[in-house]
Short mmCIF file of C-alpha atoms in Angstrom, two decimals:
data_model
loop_
_atom_site.label_atom_id
_atom_site.label_comp_id
_atom_site.label_asym_id
_atom_site.label_seq_id
_atom_site.Cartn_x
_atom_site.Cartn_y
_atom_site.Cartn_z
CA MET A 1 84.87 82.74 119.86
CA ALA A 2 83.61 85.23 123.07
CA SER A 3 81.16 84.24 125.15
CA VAL A 4 78.46 86.73 125.53
CA SER A 5 75.32 87.14 127.00
CA ALA A 6 72.52 87.52 125.60
CA GLU A 7 72.03 90.91 127.18
CA GLN A 8 75.33 92.28 126.42
CA ILE A 9 74.19 90.42 122.75
CA ARG A 10 71.06 93.09 122.75
CA LYS A 11 73.11 96.35 123.55
CA ASP A 12 75.56 96.33 121.51
CA LEU A 13 72.49 95.42 118.69
CA LEU A 14 70.47 98.57 119.79
CA GLU A 15 74.29 100.51 119.73
CA ILE A 16 74.33 99.43 115.97
CA LEU A 17 70.80 99.64 114.60
CA SER A 18 70.56 103.34 116.12
CA GLN A 19 73.82 103.99 113.60
CA LEU A 20 72.19 102.30 111.27
CA ALA A 21 68.75 103.26 111.26
CA GLY A 22 68.62 106.53 113.39
CA VAL A 23 66.84 105.33 116.13
CA GLU A 24 67.32 105.86 119.24
CA PRO A 25 68.05 102.83 121.56
CA SER A 26 65.06 102.99 124.17
CA ARG A 27 62.98 102.98 121.34
CA ILE A 28 63.80 99.90 119.59
CA GLN A 29 62.37 97.01 120.98
CA ASP A 30 62.41 92.88 120.33
CA SER A 31 60.00 93.22 118.35
CA ASP A 32 60.35 95.04 115.76
CA ARG A 33 61.00 93.92 112.42
CA LEU A 34 64.66 94.67 111.12
CA ARG A 35 63.06 96.12 106.86
CA GLU A 36 59.44 97.14 108.23
CA ASP A 37 59.63 99.07 112.38
CA LEU A 38 63.12 100.25 111.72
CA GLY A 39 63.03 100.88 107.37
CA LEU A 40 66.72 98.90 107.80
CA ASP A 41 67.55 97.79 103.38
CA SER A 42 68.98 94.93 103.04
CA LEU A 43 72.43 96.76 102.35
CA GLN A 44 71.88 98.33 106.25
CA SER A 45 70.91 94.50 107.43
CA MET A 46 74.01 93.45 106.05
CA GLU A 47 76.05 95.72 107.13
CA LEU A 48 74.36 95.46 111.19
CA LEU A 49 75.72 91.55 110.93
CA SER A 50 79.23 92.65 109.79
CA ARG A 51 79.75 94.44 112.84
CA VAL A 52 78.22 92.42 114.96
CA SER A 53 80.10 88.93 113.51
CA ASP A 54 83.31 91.80 113.80
CA ARG A 55 82.99 92.85 117.01
CA TYR A 56 82.47 88.47 118.22
CA GLU A 57 84.57 87.22 115.49
CA LEU A 58 82.32 85.37 114.20
CA ASP A 59 82.09 83.85 111.36
CA LEU A 60 78.52 83.17 110.17
CA GLU A 61 76.95 82.09 107.07
CA VAL A 62 73.80 83.17 104.60
CA GLU A 63 71.76 79.92 106.11
CA ASP A 64 72.81 81.33 109.75
CA VAL A 65 70.27 83.97 109.10
CA MET A 66 68.53 83.75 106.42
CA ASP A 67 65.24 83.62 108.38
CA VAL A 68 65.72 86.73 111.35
CA GLN A 69 63.00 89.01 110.75
CA THR A 70 63.17 90.85 114.29
CA VAL A 71 65.95 92.62 116.67
CA GLY A 72 64.24 89.38 119.04
CA ASP A 73 65.14 87.34 116.04
CA VAL A 74 68.51 88.50 115.55
CA VAL A 75 69.56 88.21 119.36
CA ARG A 76 68.51 84.49 119.53
CA GLU A 77 70.29 83.80 116.66
CA LEU A 78 73.80 85.42 116.97
CA HIS A 79 73.13 83.32 121.06
CA GLN A 80 72.79 80.41 119.82
CA PHE A 81 75.43 80.12 117.56
CA MET A 82 77.58 81.56 120.25
CA THR A 83 76.97 78.96 122.55
CA GLN A 84 75.61 76.29 120.26
CA GLY A 85 77.66 77.24 116.73
CA SER A 86 75.87 76.70 113.51
CA GLY A 87 72.46 74.67 113.10
CA ARG A 88 72.35 73.76 110.36
CA MET B 1 108.18 67.89 80.15
CA LYS B 2 107.53 71.58 79.60
CA VAL B 3 104.19 73.31 79.66
CA GLN B 4 103.94 76.45 78.12
CA PHE B 5 100.92 78.74 79.86
CA ILE B 6 98.71 80.86 77.83
CA TYR B 7 96.85 83.77 78.79
CA PRO B 8 95.10 84.80 75.46
CA ALA B 9 94.71 87.62 74.07
CA PHE B 10 90.98 90.24 74.66
CA ASP B 11 89.71 93.96 72.79
CA ARG B 12 89.93 96.69 75.73
CA HIS B 13 87.81 99.56 75.24
CA ALA B 14 90.14 101.47 73.32
CA GLN B 15 90.66 98.44 71.18
CA SER B 16 87.11 97.66 70.06
CA HIS B 17 87.04 101.81 70.10
CA PRO B 18 90.26 103.34 68.88
CA GLU B 19 88.44 107.13 68.80
CA LEU B 20 88.16 106.97 72.61
CA ARG B 21 91.65 107.85 72.14
CA GLU B 22 90.78 111.19 71.38
CA PHE B 23 88.45 111.72 74.02
CA VAL B 24 90.32 110.47 76.58
CA PRO B 25 93.68 112.49 77.48
CA CYS B 26 95.00 109.43 79.66
CA ASN B 27 98.01 107.05 79.49
CA GLU B 28 96.16 103.84 79.05
CA TYR B 29 97.15 100.90 81.11
CA ILE B 30 97.28 97.14 79.61
CA GLY B 31 96.56 95.82 83.43
CA PRO B 32 98.09 92.55 84.43
CA PRO B 33 96.93 89.01 83.52
CA SER B 34 94.53 87.37 85.77
CA LEU B 35 96.15 84.95 88.45
CA GLY B 36 94.87 81.83 87.10
CA ILE B 37 97.98 80.56 85.47
CA ALA B 38 100.13 81.16 88.23
CA SER B 39 97.85 79.34 90.51
CA VAL B 40 97.28 76.74 88.52
CA ALA B 41 101.26 76.85 87.73
CA ALA B 42 101.67 76.86 91.21
CA ALA B 43 100.25 73.32 91.57
CA THR B 44 101.93 71.74 88.94
CA PRO B 45 104.33 68.69 90.52
CA PRO B 46 107.80 68.83 91.00
CA GLY B 47 110.30 67.63 87.51
CA ILE B 48 107.32 69.33 85.36
CA GLU B 49 108.73 72.77 83.64
CA VAL B 50 106.38 75.73 83.39
CA ALA B 51 106.66 78.79 81.15
CA PHE B 52 104.21 81.93 80.77
CA VAL B 53 103.72 83.59 77.56
CA ASP B 54 101.31 86.75 77.52
CA ASP B 55 99.58 86.85 74.00
CA ARG B 56 98.31 90.05 74.40
CA ILE B 57 102.03 91.58 74.19
CA HIS B 58 103.71 88.62 72.48
CA PRO B 59 101.36 86.76 69.96
CA VAL B 60 101.70 83.33 70.14
CA THR B 61 100.86 82.53 66.79
CA GLU B 62 103.60 84.42 65.11
CA ARG B 63 106.38 83.15 67.28
CA LEU B 64 105.84 79.95 69.60
CA PRO B 65 107.23 78.97 72.33
CA GLU B 66 108.35 74.83 71.85
CA ALA B 67 106.34 72.74 74.22
CA ASP B 68 105.12 69.87 75.20
CA LEU B 69 101.70 70.80 76.30
CA TYR B 70 100.51 73.85 76.15
CA ALA B 71 97.45 74.84 78.67
CA LEU B 72 95.20 78.70 77.82
CA SER B 73 93.29 79.97 80.42
CA PHE B 74 90.97 82.60 79.64
CA PHE B 75 87.56 84.28 80.28
CA THR B 76 84.73 85.68 77.65
CA PRO B 77 86.47 88.43 75.87
CA ALA B 78 89.41 86.20 74.98
CA ALA B 79 87.21 83.67 74.70
CA THR B 80 87.46 83.94 70.30
CA ARG B 81 91.82 84.29 70.38
CA ALA B 82 91.28 81.13 72.51
CA LEU B 83 90.20 79.14 70.85
CA GLU B 84 92.04 80.66 67.43
CA ILE B 85 95.28 79.37 69.12
CA GLY B 86 93.57 76.04 70.24
CA ASP B 87 93.40 75.13 66.72
CA PHE B 88 96.56 76.79 65.84
CA LEU B 89 98.31 75.08 68.06
CA ARG B 90 96.20 71.50 67.08
CA ALA B 91 96.78 72.00 62.89
CA GLN B 92 100.79 71.37 64.52
CA GLY B 93 99.67 68.15 65.84
CA LYS B 94 100.17 70.40 69.44
CA PRO B 95 98.38 69.29 73.05
CA VAL B 96 95.81 71.60 74.19
CA VAL B 97 94.44 72.36 77.12
CA MET B 98 91.86 74.72 78.21
CA GLY B 99 91.01 76.86 81.74
CA GLY B 100 89.78 79.03 83.47
CA ILE B 101 85.96 80.68 83.45
CA PHE B 102 84.69 80.59 79.56
CA PRO B 103 85.91 76.54 78.85
CA THR B 104 83.93 76.22 82.65
CA MET B 105 80.77 77.78 81.52
CA MET B 106 81.12 76.76 78.08
CA PRO B 107 82.76 74.11 77.66
CA GLY B 108 80.64 72.56 73.97
CA GLU B 109 83.09 75.85 72.93
CA CYS B 110 85.72 74.83 73.55
CA GLU B 111 86.11 70.82 73.13
CA GLY B 112 86.52 70.82 69.16
CA HIS B 113 90.00 73.36 70.10
CA CYS B 114 91.63 70.75 72.67
CA ASP B 115 92.79 68.33 73.76
CA ALA B 116 91.25 68.82 77.12
CA LEU B 117 89.20 71.60 79.44
CA VAL B 118 89.15 71.97 82.80
CA GLN B 119 85.76 73.32 84.01
CA GLY B 120 85.76 74.87 87.94
CA GLU B 121 89.49 75.32 89.64
CA GLY B 122 92.02 73.97 87.91
CA GLU B 123 94.30 72.84 90.66
CA PRO B 124 92.49 70.09 92.51
CA VAL B 125 92.70 68.07 88.86
CA TRP B 126 96.39 70.17 87.55
CA PRO B 127 98.33 66.89 88.89
CA GLU B 128 95.91 64.08 87.26
CA LEU B 129 95.66 66.20 84.21
CA LEU B 130 99.34 65.91 84.21
CA ALA B 131 99.94 62.30 84.67
CA ASP B 132 97.38 61.56 82.69
CA PHE B 133 99.29 63.52 79.20
CA ALA B 134 102.34 61.79 80.97
CA ALA B 135 100.92 58.00 80.25
CA HIS B 136 99.01 59.09 76.48
CA ARG B 137 95.39 58.91 78.74
CA LEU B 138 94.38 62.08 78.55
CA LYS B 139 90.82 62.76 78.89
CA LYS B 140 88.29 65.02 77.12
CA ARG B 141 87.33 66.66 80.76
CA TYR B 142 88.70 67.28 83.69
CA ARG B 143 86.30 68.78 87.01
CA ALA B 144 87.34 68.78 90.53
CA ALA B 145 84.75 66.59 92.75
CA ALA B 146 84.47 70.11 95.40
CA PRO B 147 86.70 73.59 95.47
CA ALA B 148 90.62 73.05 96.13
CA ASP B 149 91.53 73.35 100.16
CA LEU B 150 93.53 76.92 100.48
CA GLU B 151 95.14 75.66 103.02
CA THR B 152 97.02 73.59 101.56
CA LEU B 153 97.34 75.09 97.73
CA SER B 154 101.15 76.93 97.30
CA PRO B 155 101.51 80.49 96.67
CA PRO B 156 100.73 81.66 93.14
CA ARG B 157 104.13 81.63 90.89
CA VAL B 158 103.65 85.35 90.74
CA ASP B 159 107.45 84.88 89.49
CA LEU B 160 106.29 83.91 86.18
CA TYR B 161 104.33 87.61 85.66
CA LEU B 162 107.63 89.01 86.79
CA ASP B 163 110.00 87.12 84.42
CA ALA B 164 108.00 87.78 81.81
CA GLU B 165 107.78 91.51 82.04
CA SER B 166 109.71 93.87 78.86
CA GLU B 167 110.30 97.25 78.49
CA ASP B 168 106.71 96.84 76.06
CA PHE B 169 104.78 95.57 79.25
CA ALA B 170 105.76 96.02 83.32
CA PRO B 171 102.58 96.86 84.77
CA ASP B 172 102.32 98.77 88.04
CA ASP B 173 100.52 96.22 90.18
CA TYR B 174 98.99 92.85 90.03
CA PRO B 175 95.88 90.97 91.85
CA LEU B 176 95.58 89.93 94.96
CA GLN B 177 92.90 86.89 96.22
CA THR B 178 92.19 86.44 99.70
CA SER B 179 89.31 84.94 99.09
CA ARG B 180 87.39 82.51 96.93
CA GLY B 181 83.77 82.02 96.81
CA CYS B 182 80.06 83.87 97.05
CA PRO B 183 77.28 83.55 98.53
CA PHE B 184 75.35 85.46 96.61
CA ALA B 185 73.77 85.40 92.89
CA CYS B 186 74.31 89.23 91.72
CA ASP B 187 72.48 88.42 87.85
CA CYS B 188 75.55 89.26 86.18
CA CYS B 189 78.20 87.83 87.92
CA VAL B 190 79.63 84.07 86.93
CA LEU B 191 82.00 83.97 90.21
CA PRO B 192 79.27 80.89 92.55
CA ASP B 193 79.68 79.20 89.66
CA VAL B 194 82.87 78.90 88.76
CA MET B 195 84.23 78.84 92.52
CA GLY B 196 81.19 77.80 94.57
CA LYS B 197 79.39 79.81 97.30
CA LYS B 198 80.54 79.34 99.87
CA ILE B 199 83.52 81.39 100.85
CA ARG B 200 87.04 80.46 101.52
CA HIS B 201 89.84 82.65 102.90
CA PHE B 202 93.73 82.23 101.65
CA PRO B 203 95.67 81.67 105.01
CA GLU B 204 97.90 84.80 105.93
CA SER B 205 100.89 83.03 105.15
CA THR B 206 99.60 83.42 101.82
CA VAL B 207 98.61 86.26 101.08
CA GLU B 208 102.08 87.72 103.05
CA GLN B 209 103.99 85.44 100.46
CA THR B 210 102.33 86.74 97.67
CA LEU B 211 102.13 90.76 98.88
CA LEU B 212 105.60 90.80 99.45
CA ALA B 213 107.18 88.97 96.63
CA PHE B 214 105.00 91.38 94.24
CA ALA B 215 106.47 94.03 96.55
CA ALA B 216 110.55 92.88 95.64
CA ARG B 217 109.70 93.38 92.99
CA GLY B 218 108.51 97.28 92.52
CA LYS B 219 105.18 96.35 92.21
CA LEU B 220 101.69 97.07 93.52
CA CYS B 221 98.61 94.62 94.51
CA SER B 222 95.38 95.29 93.74
CA LEU B 223 92.24 93.66 95.77
CA THR B 224 88.91 93.58 93.97
CA GLU B 225 86.29 91.59 96.72
CA ASP B 226 83.07 91.90 97.74
CA THR B 227 83.14 89.26 100.04
CA SER B 228 85.63 91.99 101.78
CA PHE B 229 83.45 94.09 103.15
CA MET B 230 80.56 91.27 104.16
CA PHE B 231 79.76 89.65 107.34
CA VAL B 232 79.74 85.84 105.83
CA SER B 233 82.86 83.37 107.14
CA GLY B 234 84.17 86.18 108.64
CA ALA B 235 84.68 87.85 105.64
CA ARG B 236 85.34 91.45 106.81
CA ARG B 237 87.02 90.59 110.37
CA ARG B 238 89.91 89.12 107.76
CA PHE B 239 89.66 91.96 105.35
CA ARG B 240 90.44 94.67 108.61
CA ALA B 241 92.93 92.53 109.46
CA LEU B 242 93.96 92.90 106.58
CA LEU B 243 94.20 96.39 106.32
CA ARG B 244 96.21 96.80 109.79
CA ALA B 245 98.72 94.16 108.63
CA LEU B 246 99.55 96.83 106.26
CA ALA B 247 99.57 99.39 107.48
CA GLU B 248 100.87 97.90 110.78
CA ARG B 249 104.14 95.31 108.86
CA TYR B 250 103.21 95.35 104.93
CA LEU B 251 104.32 99.53 104.33
CA GLN B 252 107.47 98.84 106.22
CA GLN B 253 108.27 96.19 103.73
CA GLY B 254 106.91 97.94 100.43
CA ALA B 255 103.89 96.28 100.03
CA ARG B 256 100.86 98.27 98.68
CA LEU B 257 97.25 98.05 96.98
CA SER B 258 96.77 99.83 95.03
CA TYR B 259 93.45 100.39 95.32
CA ILE B 260 90.47 97.90 96.49
CA GLY B 261 87.57 97.01 94.62
CA CYS B 262 84.40 96.67 94.93
CA SER B 263 80.03 97.70 94.50
CA MET B 264 80.18 100.85 95.24
CA PRO B 265 77.06 100.96 97.82
CA LEU B 266 79.09 98.56 99.94
CA LEU B 267 80.79 101.78 101.04
CA LEU B 268 77.78 103.47 102.11
CA ASN B 269 76.53 101.96 105.64
CA VAL B 270 80.35 100.48 106.35
CA GLU B 271 81.82 102.04 109.80
CA PRO B 272 83.95 105.08 109.45
CA GLU B 273 86.89 103.42 111.21
CA VAL B 274 86.94 100.73 108.64
CA LEU B 275 87.42 103.89 105.35
CA SER B 276 89.99 105.14 108.35
CA GLU B 277 91.83 101.49 108.60
CA VAL B 278 91.61 101.75 103.97
CA ARG B 279 93.45 104.61 104.35
CA ARG B 280 95.94 104.04 107.31
CA ALA B 281 97.16 100.91 105.14
CA GLY B 282 98.43 103.57 102.41
CA ILE B 283 95.16 103.12 99.88
CA ASP B 284 94.39 105.89 98.62
CA ARG B 285 92.32 104.81 95.66
CA PHE B 286 88.98 103.04 95.28
CA TYR B 287 87.36 101.16 92.36
CA LEU B 288 83.80 101.40 93.08
CA VAL B 289 81.64 99.77 90.24
CA CYS B 290 78.24 100.81 89.79
CA GLY B 291 75.18 99.18 87.79
CA PHE B 292 75.02 95.84 89.36
CA ASP B 293 73.25 96.60 92.62
CA PRO B 294 69.64 97.77 93.09
CA ILE B 295 70.79 101.80 94.50
CA THR B 296 72.95 102.89 91.49
CA ARG B 297 70.04 101.06 88.83
CA GLU B 298 67.63 103.20 90.68
CA ALA B 299 69.38 106.23 90.87
CA PHE B 300 70.83 105.82 86.99
CA GLY B 301 68.84 103.80 85.62
CA ARG B 302 65.05 105.33 87.32
CA GLY B 303 66.81 108.69 88.80
CA ASP B 304 65.14 107.96 91.73
CA ALA B 305 65.91 110.83 93.99
CA ALA B 306 66.84 108.67 97.10
CA ALA B 307 69.06 105.77 95.73
CA MET B 308 70.82 109.86 93.63
CA ALA B 309 71.67 110.93 97.41
CA LYS B 310 72.49 106.97 98.65
CA ALA B 311 75.53 107.16 95.53
CA ASP B 312 76.26 110.90 95.91
CA GLU B 313 76.57 109.64 99.90
CA CYS B 314 79.35 107.09 98.27
CA ILE B 315 80.94 109.74 96.98
CA ARG B 316 81.42 112.18 99.74
CA ARG B 317 82.86 108.85 101.97
CA CYS B 318 85.36 108.68 99.78
CA PHE B 319 86.63 112.29 99.52
CA ASP B 320 85.90 113.19 103.13
CA VAL B 321 88.33 109.86 104.43
CA GLY B 322 90.90 110.91 101.26
CA VAL B 323 90.65 107.96 99.10
CA GLU B 324 90.09 109.30 95.35
CA PRO B 325 86.78 107.07 93.90
CA TYR B 326 87.45 105.81 90.43
CA ILE B 327 84.75 104.99 89.19
CA SER B 328 82.86 102.29 86.28
CA LEU B 329 79.19 103.40 85.19
CA LEU B 330 76.89 100.90 83.19
CA ALA B 331 75.16 101.61 81.15
CA GLY B 332 72.02 99.15 79.74
CA ASN B 333 70.69 97.29 82.25
CA ASP B 334 66.72 96.21 81.62
CA SER B 335 66.24 99.33 84.57
CA ASP B 336 67.64 102.16 82.43
CA ASP B 337 65.37 104.25 81.20
CA ARG B 338 67.17 106.42 77.44
CA GLY B 339 67.86 109.00 80.92
CA VAL B 340 70.45 107.03 82.16
CA PHE B 341 73.40 108.12 80.14
CA ASP B 342 72.86 112.23 81.29
CA ARG B 343 72.05 111.03 84.76
CA ILE B 344 75.62 109.43 84.92
CA LEU B 345 77.30 112.44 83.50
CA GLU B 346 75.39 114.67 86.03
CA PHE B 347 76.17 112.70 88.70
CA CYS B 348 79.77 112.16 88.06
CA GLU B 349 79.63 116.09 87.72
CA ARG B 350 77.66 117.12 90.52
CA THR B 351 80.30 114.50 92.61
CA ARG B 352 83.55 116.02 91.04
CA ILE B 353 84.62 112.66 90.15
CA GLN B 354 88.01 112.81 88.28
CA THR B 355 88.41 109.45 86.57
CA ALA B 356 85.66 106.89 85.74
CA GLU B 357 85.62 103.69 82.82
CA PHE B 358 81.78 103.50 81.05
CA VAL B 359 81.13 100.20 79.99
CA VAL B 360 78.25 98.26 78.14
CA ALA B 361 76.14 96.11 80.27
CA THR B 362 77.22 91.89 78.93
CA PRO B 363 75.33 88.91 79.75
CA TYR B 364 78.33 86.72 80.61
CA PRO B 365 77.30 83.28 79.59
CA GLY B 366 77.06 81.40 82.92
CA THR B 367 75.50 84.66 84.39
CA PRO B 368 71.73 84.71 85.00
CA MET B 369 71.14 87.54 82.66
CA TRP B 370 72.75 84.90 80.30
CA ARG B 371 70.55 82.31 81.20
CA LYS B 372 67.72 84.97 81.02
CA LEU B 373 68.48 86.88 78.08
CA VAL B 374 69.11 83.77 76.19
CA THR B 375 65.38 82.15 77.12
CA GLU B 376 64.58 85.96 76.12
CA ASN B 377 66.00 85.17 72.63
CA ARG B 378 68.01 88.76 72.69
CA ILE B 379 71.36 87.65 72.91
CA LEU B 380 72.05 89.63 68.84
CA ASP B 381 75.44 88.37 68.91
CA ARG B 382 78.14 85.34 69.64
CA THR B 383 80.92 86.87 68.71
CA TRP B 384 82.61 86.26 72.20
CA LYS B 385 85.71 89.50 71.78
CA ARG B 386 82.78 91.83 71.47
CA TYR B 387 82.00 90.32 75.16
CA ASN B 388 84.83 93.36 76.91
CA ASP B 389 82.18 95.46 78.17
CA ALA B 390 82.23 98.10 74.86
CA ASN B 391 79.80 96.48 72.87
CA VAL B 392 75.91 95.48 72.85
CA VAL B 393 75.66 91.98 71.97
CA PHE B 394 72.26 92.11 73.57
CA ARG B 395 68.96 93.88 72.65
CA PRO B 396 68.11 96.63 75.97
CA ALA B 397 64.59 96.35 77.16
CA GLN B 398 64.10 100.38 76.51
CA MET B 399 66.69 101.48 73.88
CA SER B 400 67.59 100.08 70.53
CA PRO B 401 71.33 98.37 70.71
CA GLU B 402 72.44 100.97 68.27
CA GLU B 403 71.28 103.98 70.93
CA LEU B 404 73.15 101.97 73.51
CA GLN B 405 76.07 101.55 71.48
CA GLU B 406 76.12 105.77 70.96
CA GLY B 407 74.54 106.43 74.53
CA TYR B 408 78.46 104.67 75.90
CA LEU B 409 80.95 106.45 73.73
CA ARG B 410 79.17 110.03 74.72
CA MET B 411 79.93 109.55 78.43
CA TRP B 412 83.50 108.90 77.82
CA ARG B 413 83.66 111.45 75.78
CA GLU B 414 81.83 113.88 77.55
CA PHE B 415 83.11 113.16 80.64
CA TYR B 416 85.97 113.94 79.80
CA ARG B 417 86.44 117.07 77.75
CA SER B 418 86.37 119.11 80.69
CA ARG B 419 89.10 116.99 82.25
CA LYS B 420 91.86 117.40 79.29
CA HIS B 421 94.19 118.55 82.48
CA LEU B 422 94.22 114.87 83.69
CA ALA B 423 97.04 114.89 80.70
CA GLN B 424 99.03 117.61 82.39
CA ALA B 425 98.16 115.15 85.99
CA ASP B 426 101.36 112.86 87.58
CA ARG B 427 101.67 109.67 85.87
CA GLY B 428 98.99 107.54 88.64
CA ARG B 429 96.82 110.18 88.38
CA ARG B 430 96.26 110.01 84.31
CA THR B 431 96.13 106.36 83.90
CA ILE B 432 93.62 104.30 83.40
CA GLN B 433 92.51 101.39 82.13
CA PHE B 434 90.31 101.13 78.59
#
C-alpha cells in the first residue's frame, strides 16, 4: 500500500471525478456530494473507488466506504485507510 | 475406497423448447461442468480413488460405475435429475452424498434422497466426511464453520474433466475461478449466501496452474466474476494483473480466455485502459448479462430513455475496443411491462449485436427474489428442472405467465430470423450455448 498525502489523494480524486462526472477539477469542492451535487450514480461511485484503489493498491471493503457522501469524505477515508488501515 | 463424483444432467434452452433449433442458426454448445466437483475432488486425502462422470453425456442410471461412495454436486436446474439419481443409487444400497448450490439452499428437498449432504463450500468438510464414512459414522449434514481458506486449497482436479472428454463431448472452454464471495445482495443471485459476503482471492499460483492445465490440453478458460470489475478487496487490481499476465506470459504458453462475463453496465464507466488490457490479453468476447441491474431493468423494463442510452453505450464501447459482445437478455422482472420484448429486440437491431441469448427471469431458491415470491405466494411451479432460465415458474407482475413464455420464444425467433448467415460463419462465431 502506498503512503500518500491527503493533498495528493485529493488531486488524483478530482482528476478521476472530472472524467466520471464531466466537471472541471477546479469546480469540485470538498463539500460536494457525489450523488446530489456531482450526479454520480452507484456504478460511477464504484468506478471512482475502483480506480483509486487500483492506483494506490488498496484492498478497501464496502464497509470502509459505506458512509462516504462528499468528496471530502472520500479523501479522509482513503487517507485514514492508507495511514491506519481499515478502522472497521 | 473409491468415490464416484456425478454431475447430474439438466435441460438447456433447446431441450426445454426443441423448436429453438429451428429458429437459431447456431451450433448448440454443451458447456463444461462447473468447477465444484473438481475443487472438492482436489481436497480428497491421498489414498482415496476418485472418478468423475458427467450424467449429461453418460446417464448414470443406464450404466452405473462401481464405487464405495457416490457424490453429487448440483445447482437448481439439475436438482430433479440429482434427486432421481439419489433414489436410484439408494435403492441399490449405494451410499450418496449431495452438495452444491441446491443442497445448500434447499437441504430439506434433498435429505430424503441422500445419506449426507454438505451445505456451503465442500472443501473444508470433505476430508472429515470421508473419514466419517470410512468409520461408518456418516452424519446427516456437514457445514464448514468458516469459508475455505483459498490459500491452502489445492488447484482443482481439472484432469478429471479433461480425461472424461470423448468424441461426443469435448468443450472448448472451462470455467476459471479467481475468487469466491461477493459483498452485494443482488436479488437474483445466490452467491453471497453460498460463498459468503467477503471476497477471497485464489493465490496467483493456483490460477496459473489451472490456466496452464487447461492450455496443455488445448482448452480455453472462461471468467465470469462480476467482482473482477469492482474495487472491493482489491478485486479490480488483481483482475488487471491477470490480464497483464495473460498478455505478457500466459498467451505465449497457450493459455487463453474464451470470454469475460459480467453484468453489462459494469462496462459503462470502466476506464478505457482496462478494456484495452482485455483486448491485449487476447480476449475477443464479452458475455454480458442484462436484467439484473438497475440500468438495464429501467432501459428494457420501462423504456427509460436515459438508461437505454447507457445500454447502447456499453455495446458501443465493446465494438470500439474490438471485443464482440455476446448478450444475455432477460425478461420477466417485476419492473418489466409487456413492451419489454420489443424494446429488447429493437436494442439488438439498433446496436447490431450478432449473437445473443434470451432468458426468462427465474427465482432460484435461496435468492432474495425467491424469498419475495414465496412470501407473495407467486411461485407456480416447483419442478426444479424447469428452473433453467427457459420456463416461467412464477406469476409475473405485469403480464401473464403465458405472455412471458411466448415473449421469450418470440425474442429467440425474431432475433435469429435476420441472422441466418451465422450458419455459414466460422465455428467460433456460430457456436452458442442454448
